[in-house]
mmCIF file of C-alpha atoms and ligand atoms in Angstrom:
data_model
loop_
_atom_site.group_PDB
_atom_site.id
_atom_site.type_symbol
_atom_site.label_atom_id
_atom_site.label_comp_id
_atom_site.label_asym_id
_atom_site.label_seq_id
_atom_site.Cartn_x
_atom_site.Cartn_y
_atom_site.Cartn_z
ATOM 1 C CA MET A 1 -11.357 -22.943 22.477
ATOM 2 C CA THR A 2 -8.553 -24.706 24.338
ATOM 3 C CA ASP A 3 -6.498 -22.497 26.629
ATOM 4 C CA THR A 4 -2.738 -22.728 26.430
ATOM 5 C CA ILE A 5 -0.696 -22.799 29.632
ATOM 6 C CA LEU A 6 3.036 -22.525 30.055
ATOM 7 C CA VAL A 7 4.543 -24.261 33.088
ATOM 8 C CA VAL A 8 8.019 -23.143 34.144
ATOM 9 C CA ASP A 9 9.952 -25.043 36.801
ATOM 10 C CA ASP A 10 13.558 -26.158 37.080
ATOM 11 C CA THR A 11 12.626 -29.253 39.116
ATOM 12 C CA PRO A 12 11.848 -31.953 36.513
ATOM 13 C CA VAL A 13 9.407 -33.823 38.699
ATOM 14 C CA ASN A 14 7.320 -30.683 39.437
ATOM 15 C CA LEU A 15 7.329 -29.781 35.787
ATOM 16 C CA ARG A 16 6.124 -33.216 34.763
ATOM 17 C CA VAL A 17 3.445 -33.530 37.430
ATOM 18 C CA LEU A 18 1.938 -30.091 36.722
ATOM 19 C CA THR A 19 2.092 -30.573 32.958
ATOM 20 C CA GLU A 20 0.370 -33.934 33.061
ATOM 21 C CA MET A 21 -2.287 -32.788 35.489
ATOM 22 C CA LEU A 22 -3.192 -29.809 33.317
ATOM 23 C CA LYS A 23 -3.171 -31.884 30.132
ATOM 24 C CA ARG A 24 -5.678 -34.239 31.731
ATOM 25 C CA HIS A 25 -7.965 -31.237 32.144
ATOM 26 C CA GLU A 26 -7.970 -30.470 28.432
ATOM 27 C CA PHE A 27 -5.472 -27.628 28.466
ATOM 28 C CA GLU A 28 -2.779 -27.309 25.870
ATOM 29 C CA VAL A 29 0.431 -27.232 27.882
ATOM 30 C CA PHE A 30 3.986 -26.128 27.145
ATOM 31 C CA SER A 31 6.744 -26.725 29.676
ATOM 32 C CA ALA A 32 10.051 -24.933 30.204
ATOM 33 C CA PRO A 33 12.876 -25.927 32.590
ATOM 34 C CA ASP A 34 14.357 -22.402 32.783
ATOM 35 C CA GLY A 35 13.677 -18.678 32.264
ATOM 36 C CA PRO A 36 15.113 -18.117 28.764
ATOM 37 C CA THR A 37 13.234 -21.127 27.350
ATOM 38 C CA ALA A 38 10.071 -19.857 29.039
ATOM 39 C CA LEU A 39 10.409 -16.453 27.344
ATOM 40 C CA ASP A 40 11.056 -18.035 23.939
ATOM 41 C CA ILE A 41 7.889 -20.113 24.246
ATOM 42 C CA ALA A 42 5.823 -17.209 25.578
ATOM 43 C CA TYR A 43 6.892 -15.008 22.637
ATOM 44 C CA ALA A 44 6.191 -17.686 20.055
ATOM 45 C CA GLU A 45 3.138 -19.630 21.133
ATOM 46 C CA GLY A 46 0.169 -17.443 22.100
ATOM 47 C CA ILE A 47 0.109 -18.389 25.798
ATOM 48 C CA ASP A 48 -3.002 -17.687 27.929
ATOM 49 C CA LEU A 49 -1.505 -18.217 31.392
ATOM 50 C CA ILE A 50 1.888 -18.968 32.981
ATOM 51 C CA LEU A 51 2.671 -21.016 36.073
ATOM 52 C CA LEU A 52 6.078 -19.713 37.026
ATOM 53 C CA ASP A 53 8.521 -21.068 39.601
ATOM 54 C CA ILE A 54 10.237 -18.276 41.496
ATOM 55 C CA LYS A 55 13.544 -19.896 42.398
ATOM 56 C CA MET A 56 15.441 -20.982 39.337
ATOM 57 C CA PRO A 57 19.179 -20.785 38.625
ATOM 58 C CA GLY A 58 20.211 -17.985 36.244
ATOM 59 C CA MET A 59 17.106 -16.095 35.230
ATOM 60 C CA ASP A 60 14.607 -16.477 38.073
ATOM 61 C CA GLY A 61 10.822 -16.205 37.984
ATOM 62 C CA TYR A 62 10.757 -12.485 38.832
ATOM 63 C CA MET A 63 13.029 -11.667 35.921
ATOM 64 C CA VAL A 64 10.878 -13.693 33.507
ATOM 65 C CA CYS A 65 7.769 -11.930 34.782
ATOM 66 C CA GLU A 66 9.328 -8.466 34.544
ATOM 67 C CA ARG A 67 10.470 -9.108 30.995
ATOM 68 C CA LEU A 68 6.996 -10.164 29.948
ATOM 69 C CA LYS A 69 5.262 -7.300 31.701
ATOM 70 C CA SER A 70 7.569 -4.760 30.075
ATOM 71 C CA ASP A 71 6.462 -5.885 26.602
ATOM 72 C CA GLU A 72 3.012 -4.556 25.734
ATOM 73 C CA ARG A 73 2.189 -7.585 23.578
ATOM 74 C CA PHE A 74 2.576 -10.026 26.452
ATOM 75 C CA SER A 75 1.900 -7.881 29.487
ATOM 76 C CA ASP A 76 -1.673 -9.115 29.898
ATOM 77 C CA ILE A 77 -0.773 -12.804 30.228
ATOM 78 C CA PRO A 78 -1.633 -13.732 33.832
ATOM 79 C CA VAL A 79 1.352 -15.076 35.754
ATOM 80 C CA ILE A 80 0.793 -17.357 38.772
ATOM 81 C CA PHE A 81 3.950 -17.812 40.824
ATOM 82 C CA ILE A 82 4.971 -21.126 42.322
ATOM 83 C CA SER A 83 6.663 -20.757 45.680
ATOM 84 C CA ALA A 84 7.545 -22.693 48.789
ATOM 85 C CA LEU A 85 5.006 -22.132 51.564
ATOM 86 C CA THR A 86 7.591 -20.516 53.828
ATOM 87 C CA ASP A 87 8.680 -17.777 51.416
ATOM 88 C CA ILE A 88 6.066 -15.092 52.184
ATOM 89 C CA ASP A 89 8.455 -12.300 51.159
ATOM 90 C CA ASP A 90 8.914 -13.985 47.792
ATOM 91 C CA ILE A 91 5.175 -13.945 47.244
ATOM 92 C CA VAL A 92 4.909 -10.221 48.000
ATOM 93 C CA LYS A 93 7.765 -9.516 45.607
ATOM 94 C CA GLY A 94 5.980 -11.720 43.030
ATOM 95 C CA PHE A 95 2.918 -9.424 43.167
ATOM 96 C CA ASP A 96 5.195 -6.398 42.827
ATOM 97 C CA THR A 97 6.699 -7.728 39.597
ATOM 98 C CA GLY A 98 3.255 -8.215 38.058
ATOM 99 C CA GLY A 99 2.101 -11.689 39.191
ATOM 100 C CA VAL A 100 -1.657 -12.107 39.759
ATOM 101 C CA ASP A 101 -1.590 -15.017 42.190
ATOM 102 C CA TYR A 102 0.563 -17.740 43.696
ATOM 103 C CA ILE A 103 0.425 -21.417 44.547
ATOM 104 C CA THR A 104 2.560 -23.063 47.165
ATOM 105 C CA LYS A 105 4.585 -26.225 47.045
ATOM 106 C CA PRO A 106 3.709 -28.998 47.635
ATOM 107 C CA PHE A 107 0.760 -28.520 45.226
ATOM 108 C CA LYS A 108 -2.803 -29.475 45.881
ATOM 109 C CA PHE A 109 -4.153 -30.243 42.384
ATOM 110 C CA ARG A 110 -7.630 -28.979 43.166
ATOM 111 C CA GLU A 111 -6.219 -25.643 44.281
ATOM 112 C CA VAL A 112 -3.967 -25.290 41.242
ATOM 113 C CA LEU A 113 -6.899 -26.017 38.964
ATOM 114 C CA VAL A 114 -9.256 -23.552 40.669
ATOM 115 C CA ARG A 115 -6.681 -20.760 40.526
ATOM 116 C CA VAL A 116 -5.800 -21.459 36.914
ATOM 117 C CA GLU A 117 -9.452 -21.520 35.887
ATOM 118 C CA THR A 118 -10.283 -18.352 37.828
ATOM 119 C CA HIS A 119 -7.511 -16.396 36.147
ATOM 120 C CA LEU A 120 -8.343 -17.747 32.717
ATOM 121 C CA THR A 121 -11.965 -16.700 33.190
ATOM 122 C CA LEU A 122 -10.849 -13.240 34.263
ATOM 123 C CA ARG A 123 -8.566 -13.035 31.230
ATOM 124 C CA HIS A 124 -11.384 -14.016 28.861
ATOM 125 C CA GLN A 125 -13.698 -11.474 30.416
ATOM 126 C CA ARG A 126 -11.039 -8.786 30.078
ATOM 127 C CA GLN A 127 -10.560 -9.747 26.437
ATOM 128 C CA GLN A 128 -14.306 -9.595 25.802
ATOM 129 C CA ILE A 129 -14.529 -6.152 27.377
ATOM 130 C CA GLU A 130 -11.578 -5.059 25.260
ATOM 131 C CA GLU A 131 -13.269 -6.367 22.094
ATOM 132 C CA ILE A 132 -16.504 -4.557 22.933
ATOM 133 C CA ARG A 133 -14.544 -1.361 23.605
ATOM 134 C CA GLU A 134 -12.699 -1.710 20.322
ATOM 135 C CA ARG A 135 -15.957 -2.285 18.442
ATOM 136 C CA ASP A 136 -17.514 0.754 20.103
ATOM 137 C CA ARG A 137 -14.444 2.817 19.316
ATOM 138 C CA GLN A 138 -14.572 1.833 15.644
ATOM 139 C CA TYR A 139 -18.302 2.484 15.544
ATOM 140 C CA PHE A 140 -17.910 5.953 17.046
ATOM 141 C CA GLU A 141 -15.049 6.695 14.694
ATOM 142 C CA SER A 142 -17.111 5.783 11.646
ATOM 143 C CA ILE A 143 -20.118 7.756 12.921
ATOM 144 C CA ASN A 144 -17.830 10.705 13.542
ATOM 145 C CA ALA A 145 -16.318 10.494 10.064
ATOM 146 C CA LEU A 146 -19.811 10.322 8.591
ATOM 147 C CA ARG A 147 -20.910 13.314 10.644
ATOM 148 C CA GLU A 148 -17.922 15.347 9.445
ATOM 149 C CA GLN A 149 -18.726 14.524 5.842
ATOM 150 C CA PHE A 150 -22.365 15.340 6.341
ATOM 151 C CA ILE A 151 -21.447 18.768 7.636
ATOM 152 C CA GLN A 152 -18.967 19.315 4.827
ATOM 153 C CA THR A 153 -21.438 18.238 2.156
ATOM 154 C CA ALA A 154 -24.237 20.256 3.672
ATOM 155 C CA THR A 155 -22.133 23.412 3.819
ATOM 156 C CA HIS A 156 -20.678 23.153 0.332
ATOM 157 C CA ASP A 157 -23.293 21.432 -1.756
ATOM 158 C CA LEU A 158 -26.434 22.850 -0.252
ATOM 159 C CA LYS A 159 -25.173 26.414 -0.040
ATOM 160 C CA ASN A 160 -24.460 26.775 -3.765
ATOM 161 C CA PRO A 161 -27.829 25.645 -5.124
ATOM 162 C CA LEU A 162 -29.535 27.592 -2.354
ATOM 163 C CA ALA A 163 -27.656 30.728 -3.383
ATOM 164 C CA SER A 164 -28.731 30.228 -6.990
ATOM 165 C CA ILE A 165 -32.360 29.709 -5.955
ATOM 166 C CA VAL A 166 -32.275 32.905 -3.922
ATOM 167 C CA GLY A 167 -30.570 34.729 -6.811
ATOM 168 C CA TYR A 168 -33.056 33.630 -9.463
ATOM 169 C CA THR A 169 -35.971 34.332 -7.155
ATOM 170 C CA GLY A 170 -34.637 37.896 -7.025
ATOM 171 C CA VAL A 171 -34.594 38.007 -10.824
ATOM 172 C CA LEU A 172 -38.238 36.966 -10.951
ATOM 173 C CA GLU A 173 -39.194 39.439 -8.228
ATOM 174 C CA SER A 174 -37.676 42.331 -10.076
ATOM 175 C CA TYR A 175 -39.449 41.168 -13.232
ATOM 176 C CA ASN A 176 -41.066 44.040 -15.020
ATOM 177 C CA GLU A 177 -42.557 44.737 -18.350
ATOM 178 C CA SER A 178 -39.193 45.297 -19.942
ATOM 179 C CA ALA A 179 -37.946 41.780 -19.111
ATOM 180 C CA ASN A 180 -38.241 39.362 -21.983
ATOM 181 C CA ASP A 181 -39.363 35.755 -21.945
ATOM 182 C CA ASP A 182 -35.792 34.422 -22.162
ATOM 183 C CA THR A 183 -34.876 36.077 -18.864
ATOM 184 C CA ILE A 184 -37.847 34.464 -17.185
ATOM 185 C CA LYS A 185 -37.189 31.108 -18.817
ATOM 186 C CA SER A 186 -33.569 30.979 -17.724
ATOM 187 C CA ALA A 187 -34.517 32.080 -14.185
ATOM 188 C CA ILE A 188 -37.066 29.275 -13.968
ATOM 189 C CA GLU A 189 -34.504 26.778 -15.296
ATOM 190 C CA GLY A 190 -32.055 27.973 -12.670
ATOM 191 C CA LEU A 191 -34.660 27.535 -9.945
ATOM 192 C CA ARG A 192 -35.509 24.052 -11.193
ATOM 193 C CA TYR A 193 -31.825 23.027 -11.358
ATOM 194 C CA GLY A 194 -30.950 24.368 -7.927
ATOM 195 C CA SER A 195 -34.000 22.974 -6.200
ATOM 196 C CA ASP A 196 -33.650 19.544 -7.870
ATOM 197 C CA LYS A 197 -30.066 19.318 -6.779
ATOM 198 C CA MET A 198 -30.980 20.230 -3.241
ATOM 199 C CA ARG A 199 -33.922 17.836 -3.176
ATOM 200 C CA ILE A 200 -31.759 14.885 -4.267
ATOM 201 C CA LEU A 201 -29.026 15.699 -1.804
ATOM 202 C CA VAL A 202 -31.364 16.311 1.116
ATOM 203 C CA THR A 203 -33.275 13.071 0.355
ATOM 204 C CA ASP A 204 -30.054 11.055 0.167
ATOM 205 C CA MET A 205 -28.605 12.506 3.332
ATOM 206 C CA LEU A 206 -31.795 12.015 5.306
ATOM 207 C CA ASP A 207 -32.210 8.459 3.980
ATOM 208 C CA LEU A 208 -28.675 7.630 4.975
ATOM 209 C CA LEU A 209 -29.242 9.077 8.442
ATOM 210 C CA GLN A 210 -32.402 7.014 8.747
ATOM 211 C CA MET A 211 -30.519 3.835 7.759
ATOM 212 C CA GLU A 212 -27.715 4.516 10.217
ATOM 213 C CA SER A 213 -30.183 4.886 13.061
ATOM 214 C CA GLY A 214 -32.194 1.791 12.032
ATOM 215 C CA PHE A 215 -35.434 1.783 10.073
ATOM 216 C CA GLN A 216 -38.587 -0.295 9.838
ATOM 217 C CA LEU A 217 -39.376 -2.321 6.696
ATOM 218 C CA TYR A 218 -42.948 -2.976 5.603
ATOM 219 C CA TYR A 219 -42.939 -6.233 3.645
ATOM 220 C CA LYS A 220 -45.674 -7.118 1.210
ATOM 221 C CA PRO A 221 -46.001 -9.618 -1.666
ATOM 222 C CA ILE A 222 -44.987 -7.928 -4.914
ATOM 223 C CA GLU A 223 -45.155 -9.262 -8.468
ATOM 224 C CA ILE A 224 -41.524 -8.911 -9.383
ATOM 225 C CA ASN A 225 -41.661 -8.555 -13.196
ATOM 226 C CA GLU A 226 -44.211 -5.751 -13.050
ATOM 227 C CA PHE A 227 -42.456 -4.082 -10.143
ATOM 228 C CA VAL A 228 -39.112 -3.886 -11.978
ATOM 229 C CA ARG A 229 -40.858 -2.666 -15.138
ATOM 230 C CA GLN A 230 -42.342 0.224 -13.137
ATOM 231 C CA CYS A 231 -38.888 1.013 -11.738
ATOM 232 C CA PHE A 232 -37.322 1.775 -15.086
ATOM 233 C CA LEU A 233 -40.315 3.548 -16.609
ATOM 234 C CA GLU A 234 -39.324 6.758 -14.825
ATOM 235 C CA PHE A 235 -36.029 6.692 -16.749
ATOM 236 C CA ALA A 236 -37.575 6.416 -20.216
ATOM 237 C CA ILE A 237 -36.740 10.024 -21.085
ATOM 238 C CA ALA A 238 -33.170 9.859 -19.798
ATOM 239 C CA ILE A 239 -32.584 6.623 -21.751
ATOM 240 C CA LYS A 240 -33.988 8.206 -24.892
ATOM 241 C CA ASP A 241 -31.974 11.405 -24.440
ATOM 242 C CA LYS A 242 -28.755 9.395 -24.275
ATOM 243 C CA LYS A 243 -29.846 7.148 -27.168
ATOM 244 C CA LEU A 244 -29.127 4.084 -25.039
ATOM 245 C CA GLU A 245 -30.148 0.627 -26.113
ATOM 246 C CA PHE A 246 -32.292 -0.751 -23.296
ATOM 247 C CA VAL A 247 -33.034 -4.433 -22.751
ATOM 248 C CA PHE A 248 -35.334 -5.884 -20.111
ATOM 249 C CA ALA A 249 -35.340 -9.635 -19.472
ATOM 250 C CA PRO A 250 -38.086 -10.521 -16.949
ATOM 251 C CA LEU A 251 -38.757 -13.965 -15.450
ATOM 252 C CA ASP A 252 -40.660 -16.377 -17.740
ATOM 253 C CA ALA A 253 -43.475 -16.752 -15.234
ATOM 254 C CA ASP A 254 -45.021 -14.312 -12.806
ATOM 255 C CA LEU A 255 -43.580 -14.576 -9.327
ATOM 256 C CA GLN A 256 -44.401 -12.840 -6.070
ATOM 257 C CA ILE A 257 -41.683 -11.821 -3.681
ATOM 258 C CA ASN A 258 -41.949 -10.342 -0.192
ATOM 259 C CA ILE A 259 -40.205 -6.989 -0.113
ATOM 260 C CA ASP A 260 -40.649 -3.450 1.062
ATOM 261 C CA ASP A 261 -41.427 -2.066 -2.377
ATOM 262 C CA LYS A 262 -40.744 1.545 -1.430
ATOM 263 C CA TRP A 263 -37.159 0.779 -0.422
ATOM 264 C CA ILE A 264 -36.360 -1.831 -3.078
ATOM 265 C CA GLY A 265 -37.757 0.691 -5.569
ATOM 266 C CA ARG A 266 -35.103 3.073 -4.270
ATOM 267 C CA VAL A 267 -32.437 0.387 -4.815
ATOM 268 C CA MET A 268 -33.517 -0.133 -8.415
ATOM 269 C CA SER A 269 -33.768 3.616 -9.125
ATOM 270 C CA ASN A 270 -30.294 4.226 -7.762
ATOM 271 C CA LEU A 271 -28.726 1.382 -9.720
ATOM 272 C CA ILE A 272 -30.509 2.204 -12.976
ATOM 273 C CA SER A 273 -29.781 5.905 -12.680
ATOM 274 C CA ASN A 274 -26.091 5.103 -12.055
ATOM 275 C CA ALA A 275 -26.045 2.811 -15.084
ATOM 276 C CA ILE A 276 -27.424 5.670 -17.181
ATOM 277 C CA LYS A 277 -25.179 8.274 -15.578
ATOM 278 C CA TYR A 278 -21.942 6.358 -16.046
ATOM 279 C CA THR A 279 -22.656 5.040 -19.544
ATOM 280 C CA PRO A 280 -21.821 7.111 -22.639
ATOM 281 C CA GLU A 281 -24.401 7.763 -25.344
ATOM 282 C CA GLN A 282 -25.513 4.947 -27.641
ATOM 283 C CA GLU A 283 -24.220 2.222 -25.349
ATOM 284 C CA LYS A 284 -26.345 -0.490 -23.797
ATOM 285 C CA ILE A 285 -28.131 -1.088 -20.484
ATOM 286 C CA GLU A 286 -29.794 -4.335 -19.449
ATOM 287 C CA VAL A 287 -32.026 -5.196 -16.526
ATOM 288 C CA VAL A 288 -32.279 -8.948 -16.014
ATOM 289 C CA ILE A 289 -34.315 -10.866 -13.445
ATOM 290 C CA GLU A 290 -33.180 -14.377 -12.635
ATOM 291 C CA ARG A 291 -34.305 -17.015 -10.149
ATOM 292 C CA GLN A 292 -31.836 -19.368 -8.455
ATOM 293 C CA ASN A 293 -33.705 -21.722 -6.121
ATOM 294 C CA ASP A 294 -34.962 -19.515 -3.286
ATOM 295 C CA ILE A 295 -33.153 -16.417 -4.407
ATOM 296 C CA ILE A 296 -34.105 -13.711 -6.843
ATOM 297 C CA LEU A 297 -31.264 -12.005 -8.653
ATOM 298 C CA LEU A 298 -31.725 -8.540 -10.108
ATOM 299 C CA HIS A 299 -28.908 -7.674 -12.511
ATOM 300 C CA ILE A 300 -28.334 -4.122 -13.725
ATOM 301 C CA ILE A 301 -25.756 -4.317 -16.478
ATOM 302 C CA ASP A 302 -24.186 -1.481 -18.436
ATOM 303 C CA SER A 303 -21.539 -1.191 -21.120
ATOM 304 C CA GLY A 304 -20.310 2.101 -19.656
ATOM 305 C CA LEU A 305 -17.225 3.497 -17.932
ATOM 306 C CA GLY A 306 -16.669 0.560 -15.591
ATOM 307 C CA ILE A 307 -14.987 0.793 -12.188
ATOM 308 C CA PRO A 308 -11.227 0.510 -11.550
ATOM 309 C CA THR A 309 -10.307 -2.605 -9.525
ATOM 310 C CA GLU A 310 -8.747 -0.503 -6.765
ATOM 311 C CA ASP A 311 -12.052 1.359 -6.189
ATOM 312 C CA ILE A 312 -14.402 -1.622 -6.238
ATOM 313 C CA ASP A 313 -14.221 -2.366 -2.494
ATOM 314 C CA GLN A 314 -15.033 1.207 -1.524
ATOM 315 C CA ILE A 315 -17.796 2.257 -3.872
ATOM 316 C CA PHE A 316 -20.444 1.150 -1.355
ATOM 317 C CA ASP A 317 -18.977 3.455 1.318
ATOM 318 C CA ALA A 318 -20.801 6.716 2.003
ATOM 319 C CA PHE A 319 -19.359 9.688 0.095
ATOM 320 C CA TYR A 320 -16.973 7.526 -1.948
ATOM 321 C CA ARG A 321 -16.620 8.363 -5.638
ATOM 322 C CA VAL A 322 -14.217 7.130 -8.306
ATOM 323 C CA ARG A 323 -11.806 10.051 -8.640
ATOM 324 C CA ARG A 324 -11.399 9.903 -12.402
ATOM 325 C CA LYS A 325 -12.285 12.746 -14.693
ATOM 326 C CA SER A 326 -14.670 10.564 -16.713
ATOM 327 C CA HIS A 327 -16.594 9.569 -13.581
ATOM 328 C CA MET A 328 -16.458 12.938 -11.827
ATOM 329 C CA GLN A 329 -18.080 14.644 -14.803
ATOM 330 C CA ALA A 330 -21.387 13.099 -13.747
ATOM 331 C CA GLU A 331 -23.202 14.837 -10.892
ATOM 332 C CA GLY A 332 -23.075 12.872 -7.667
ATOM 333 C CA ARG A 333 -22.203 12.779 -4.018
ATOM 334 C CA GLY A 334 -21.286 9.128 -3.493
ATOM 335 C CA LEU A 335 -24.310 8.418 -1.313
ATOM 336 C CA GLY A 336 -26.517 6.280 -3.585
ATOM 337 C CA LEU A 337 -24.684 2.964 -3.312
ATOM 338 C CA SER A 338 -24.266 3.143 0.451
ATOM 339 C CA ILE A 339 -28.028 3.605 0.746
ATOM 340 C CA VAL A 340 -28.555 0.730 -1.695
ATOM 341 C CA ARG A 341 -26.342 -1.588 0.346
ATOM 342 C CA SER A 342 -28.092 -0.748 3.632
ATOM 343 C CA ILE A 343 -31.509 -1.423 2.135
ATOM 344 C CA VAL A 344 -30.445 -4.731 0.575
ATOM 345 C CA GLU A 345 -28.815 -5.896 3.814
ATOM 346 C CA GLN A 346 -31.939 -4.950 5.773
ATOM 347 C CA HIS A 347 -33.790 -7.339 3.439
ATOM 348 C CA ASN A 348 -31.252 -10.070 4.325
ATOM 349 C CA GLY A 349 -30.008 -9.829 0.778
ATOM 350 C CA GLU A 350 -26.643 -9.180 -0.792
ATOM 351 C CA ILE A 351 -25.303 -6.815 -3.396
ATOM 352 C CA TYR A 352 -22.204 -7.326 -5.439
ATOM 353 C CA VAL A 353 -20.565 -5.843 -8.488
ATOM 354 C CA GLU A 354 -18.377 -7.102 -11.298
ATOM 355 C CA SER A 355 -16.789 -4.451 -13.428
ATOM 356 C CA GLU A 356 -14.045 -3.774 -15.874
ATOM 357 C CA LEU A 357 -12.715 -0.296 -16.565
ATOM 358 C CA GLY A 358 -13.759 0.856 -20.006
ATOM 359 C CA LYS A 359 -16.020 -2.149 -20.557
ATOM 360 C CA GLY A 360 -18.900 -1.770 -18.127
ATOM 361 C CA SER A 361 -20.396 -2.947 -14.852
ATOM 362 C CA ARG A 362 -22.825 -5.555 -13.597
ATOM 363 C CA PHE A 363 -24.512 -4.864 -10.262
ATOM 364 C CA THR A 364 -26.408 -7.811 -8.821
ATOM 365 C CA VAL A 365 -28.933 -7.639 -6.000
ATOM 366 C CA ALA A 366 -29.723 -11.032 -4.476
ATOM 367 C CA LEU A 367 -32.949 -11.166 -2.443
ATOM 368 C CA PRO A 368 -34.323 -14.183 -0.574
ATOM 369 C CA LEU A 369 -37.789 -15.214 -1.739
HETATM 370 P P1 ADP B 1 -22.833 8.973 -6.975
HETATM 371 O O1 ADP B 1 -23.881 9.920 -6.525
HETATM 372 O O2 ADP B 1 -21.464 9.569 -6.949
HETATM 373 O O3 ADP B 1 -23.152 8.333 -8.279
HETATM 374 P P2 ADP B 1 -23.012 6.304 -5.744
HETATM 375 O O4 ADP B 1 -22.875 5.952 -4.319
HETATM 376 O O5 ADP B 1 -24.255 5.925 -6.444
HETATM 377 O O6 ADP B 1 -22.759 7.865 -5.825
HETATM 378 O O7 ADP B 1 -21.793 5.662 -6.523
HETATM 379 C C1 ADP B 1 -20.479 5.752 -5.986
HETATM 380 C C2 ADP B 1 -19.460 5.805 -7.113
HETATM 381 O O8 ADP B 1 -19.365 4.535 -7.762
HETATM 382 C C3 ADP B 1 -19.800 6.773 -8.201
HETATM 383 O O9 ADP B 1 -19.358 8.070 -7.872
HETATM 384 C C4 ADP B 1 -19.071 6.196 -9.405
HETATM 385 O O10 ADP B 1 -17.740 6.618 -9.386
HETATM 386 C C5 ADP B 1 -19.119 4.691 -9.145
HETATM 387 N N1 ADP B 1 -20.215 4.029 -9.887
HETATM 388 C C6 ADP B 1 -21.432 3.702 -9.422
HETATM 389 N N2 ADP B 1 -22.153 3.074 -10.367
HETATM 390 C C7 ADP B 1 -21.366 2.983 -11.461
HETATM 391 C C8 ADP B 1 -21.526 2.424 -12.781
HETATM 392 N N3 ADP B 1 -22.653 1.824 -13.157
HETATM 393 N N4 ADP B 1 -20.476 2.535 -13.634
HETATM 394 C C9 ADP B 1 -19.326 3.127 -13.275
HETATM 395 N N5 ADP B 1 -19.117 3.670 -12.040
HETATM 396 C C10 ADP B 1 -20.124 3.603 -11.156
#
């Protein structure tokens, strides 16, 4: 990237000589004959370094420098003062106002160039450090937010089912001859419900933690049609219970694809179970496999509730749920899709969704062959 330098000098010949010399060295150069023009250019042009004459009529170099340094947006632009060799006091004052260096008149081109390049390098390094810091800060913020939500979820949503498990266990313990079968049956149902809920939540939370801290994939060649068929078999009862029409469109010919079947199985289960969960009775669900050159597309399509446009960008974020009554009626914690996205990205794949509220959704997983 070309660096942009602003040269400020009220002596036309100095201005021209410096400008031309720097242009020859591939810099983009702006020139200003006085302080106010210099400030206008500095504010407007995204300057990387300023060569600034000290003695100018009206607004002198110190004033220009002080103005810039007092504005946070421009305070990190390095300013190199230009001064006559004899004016040592000027140079000291230049440092006091925020200058980083000085060059003396008459110029030696080599010296000007070395100083300019040194300060540009320092500026770039400072910017890189700043970028890394910012990235780290954002990373820690997101980890912190995730941690907070983990704690919140664990306290609320694990405590309730645990309390019901403990409660129903008590019912069974105090079982005696007088208790009838219905009491036992409902206690066992309660235990099953509470422990299932906890199992799903604990699995999701631990999976998400594993993804966040990096996990190892074990690739192996998998016959894709058969693999996907196995994925939806486990939902046969749920599909029947909701009287959903289910369509499976495999590839015409058998094809092997290198995946970690355990994790891609998790992707398919999550997407199919969502399709079932967010689709009213008697509607339709389709699972379609498609090949496009070196990519396999897995489409999970439903004619269910759909997703509002304003939520689409966030549904892959951990703990995000569509806050509509229709959607909130289904059990969930907003963890499934964030796990799905991590797994797909680990496979160098992509996941995207098209959806219309009230019409349905199409989730597509694209995996490289
Ligand atoms: P959850 O456990 O809440 O289902 P997910 O991460 O799997 O968590 O999904 C996040 C949210 O995206 C869901 O809460 C739901 O609002 C929305 N969503 C996911 N899949 C569908 C779908 N097929 N149809 C409509 N909304 C969906």
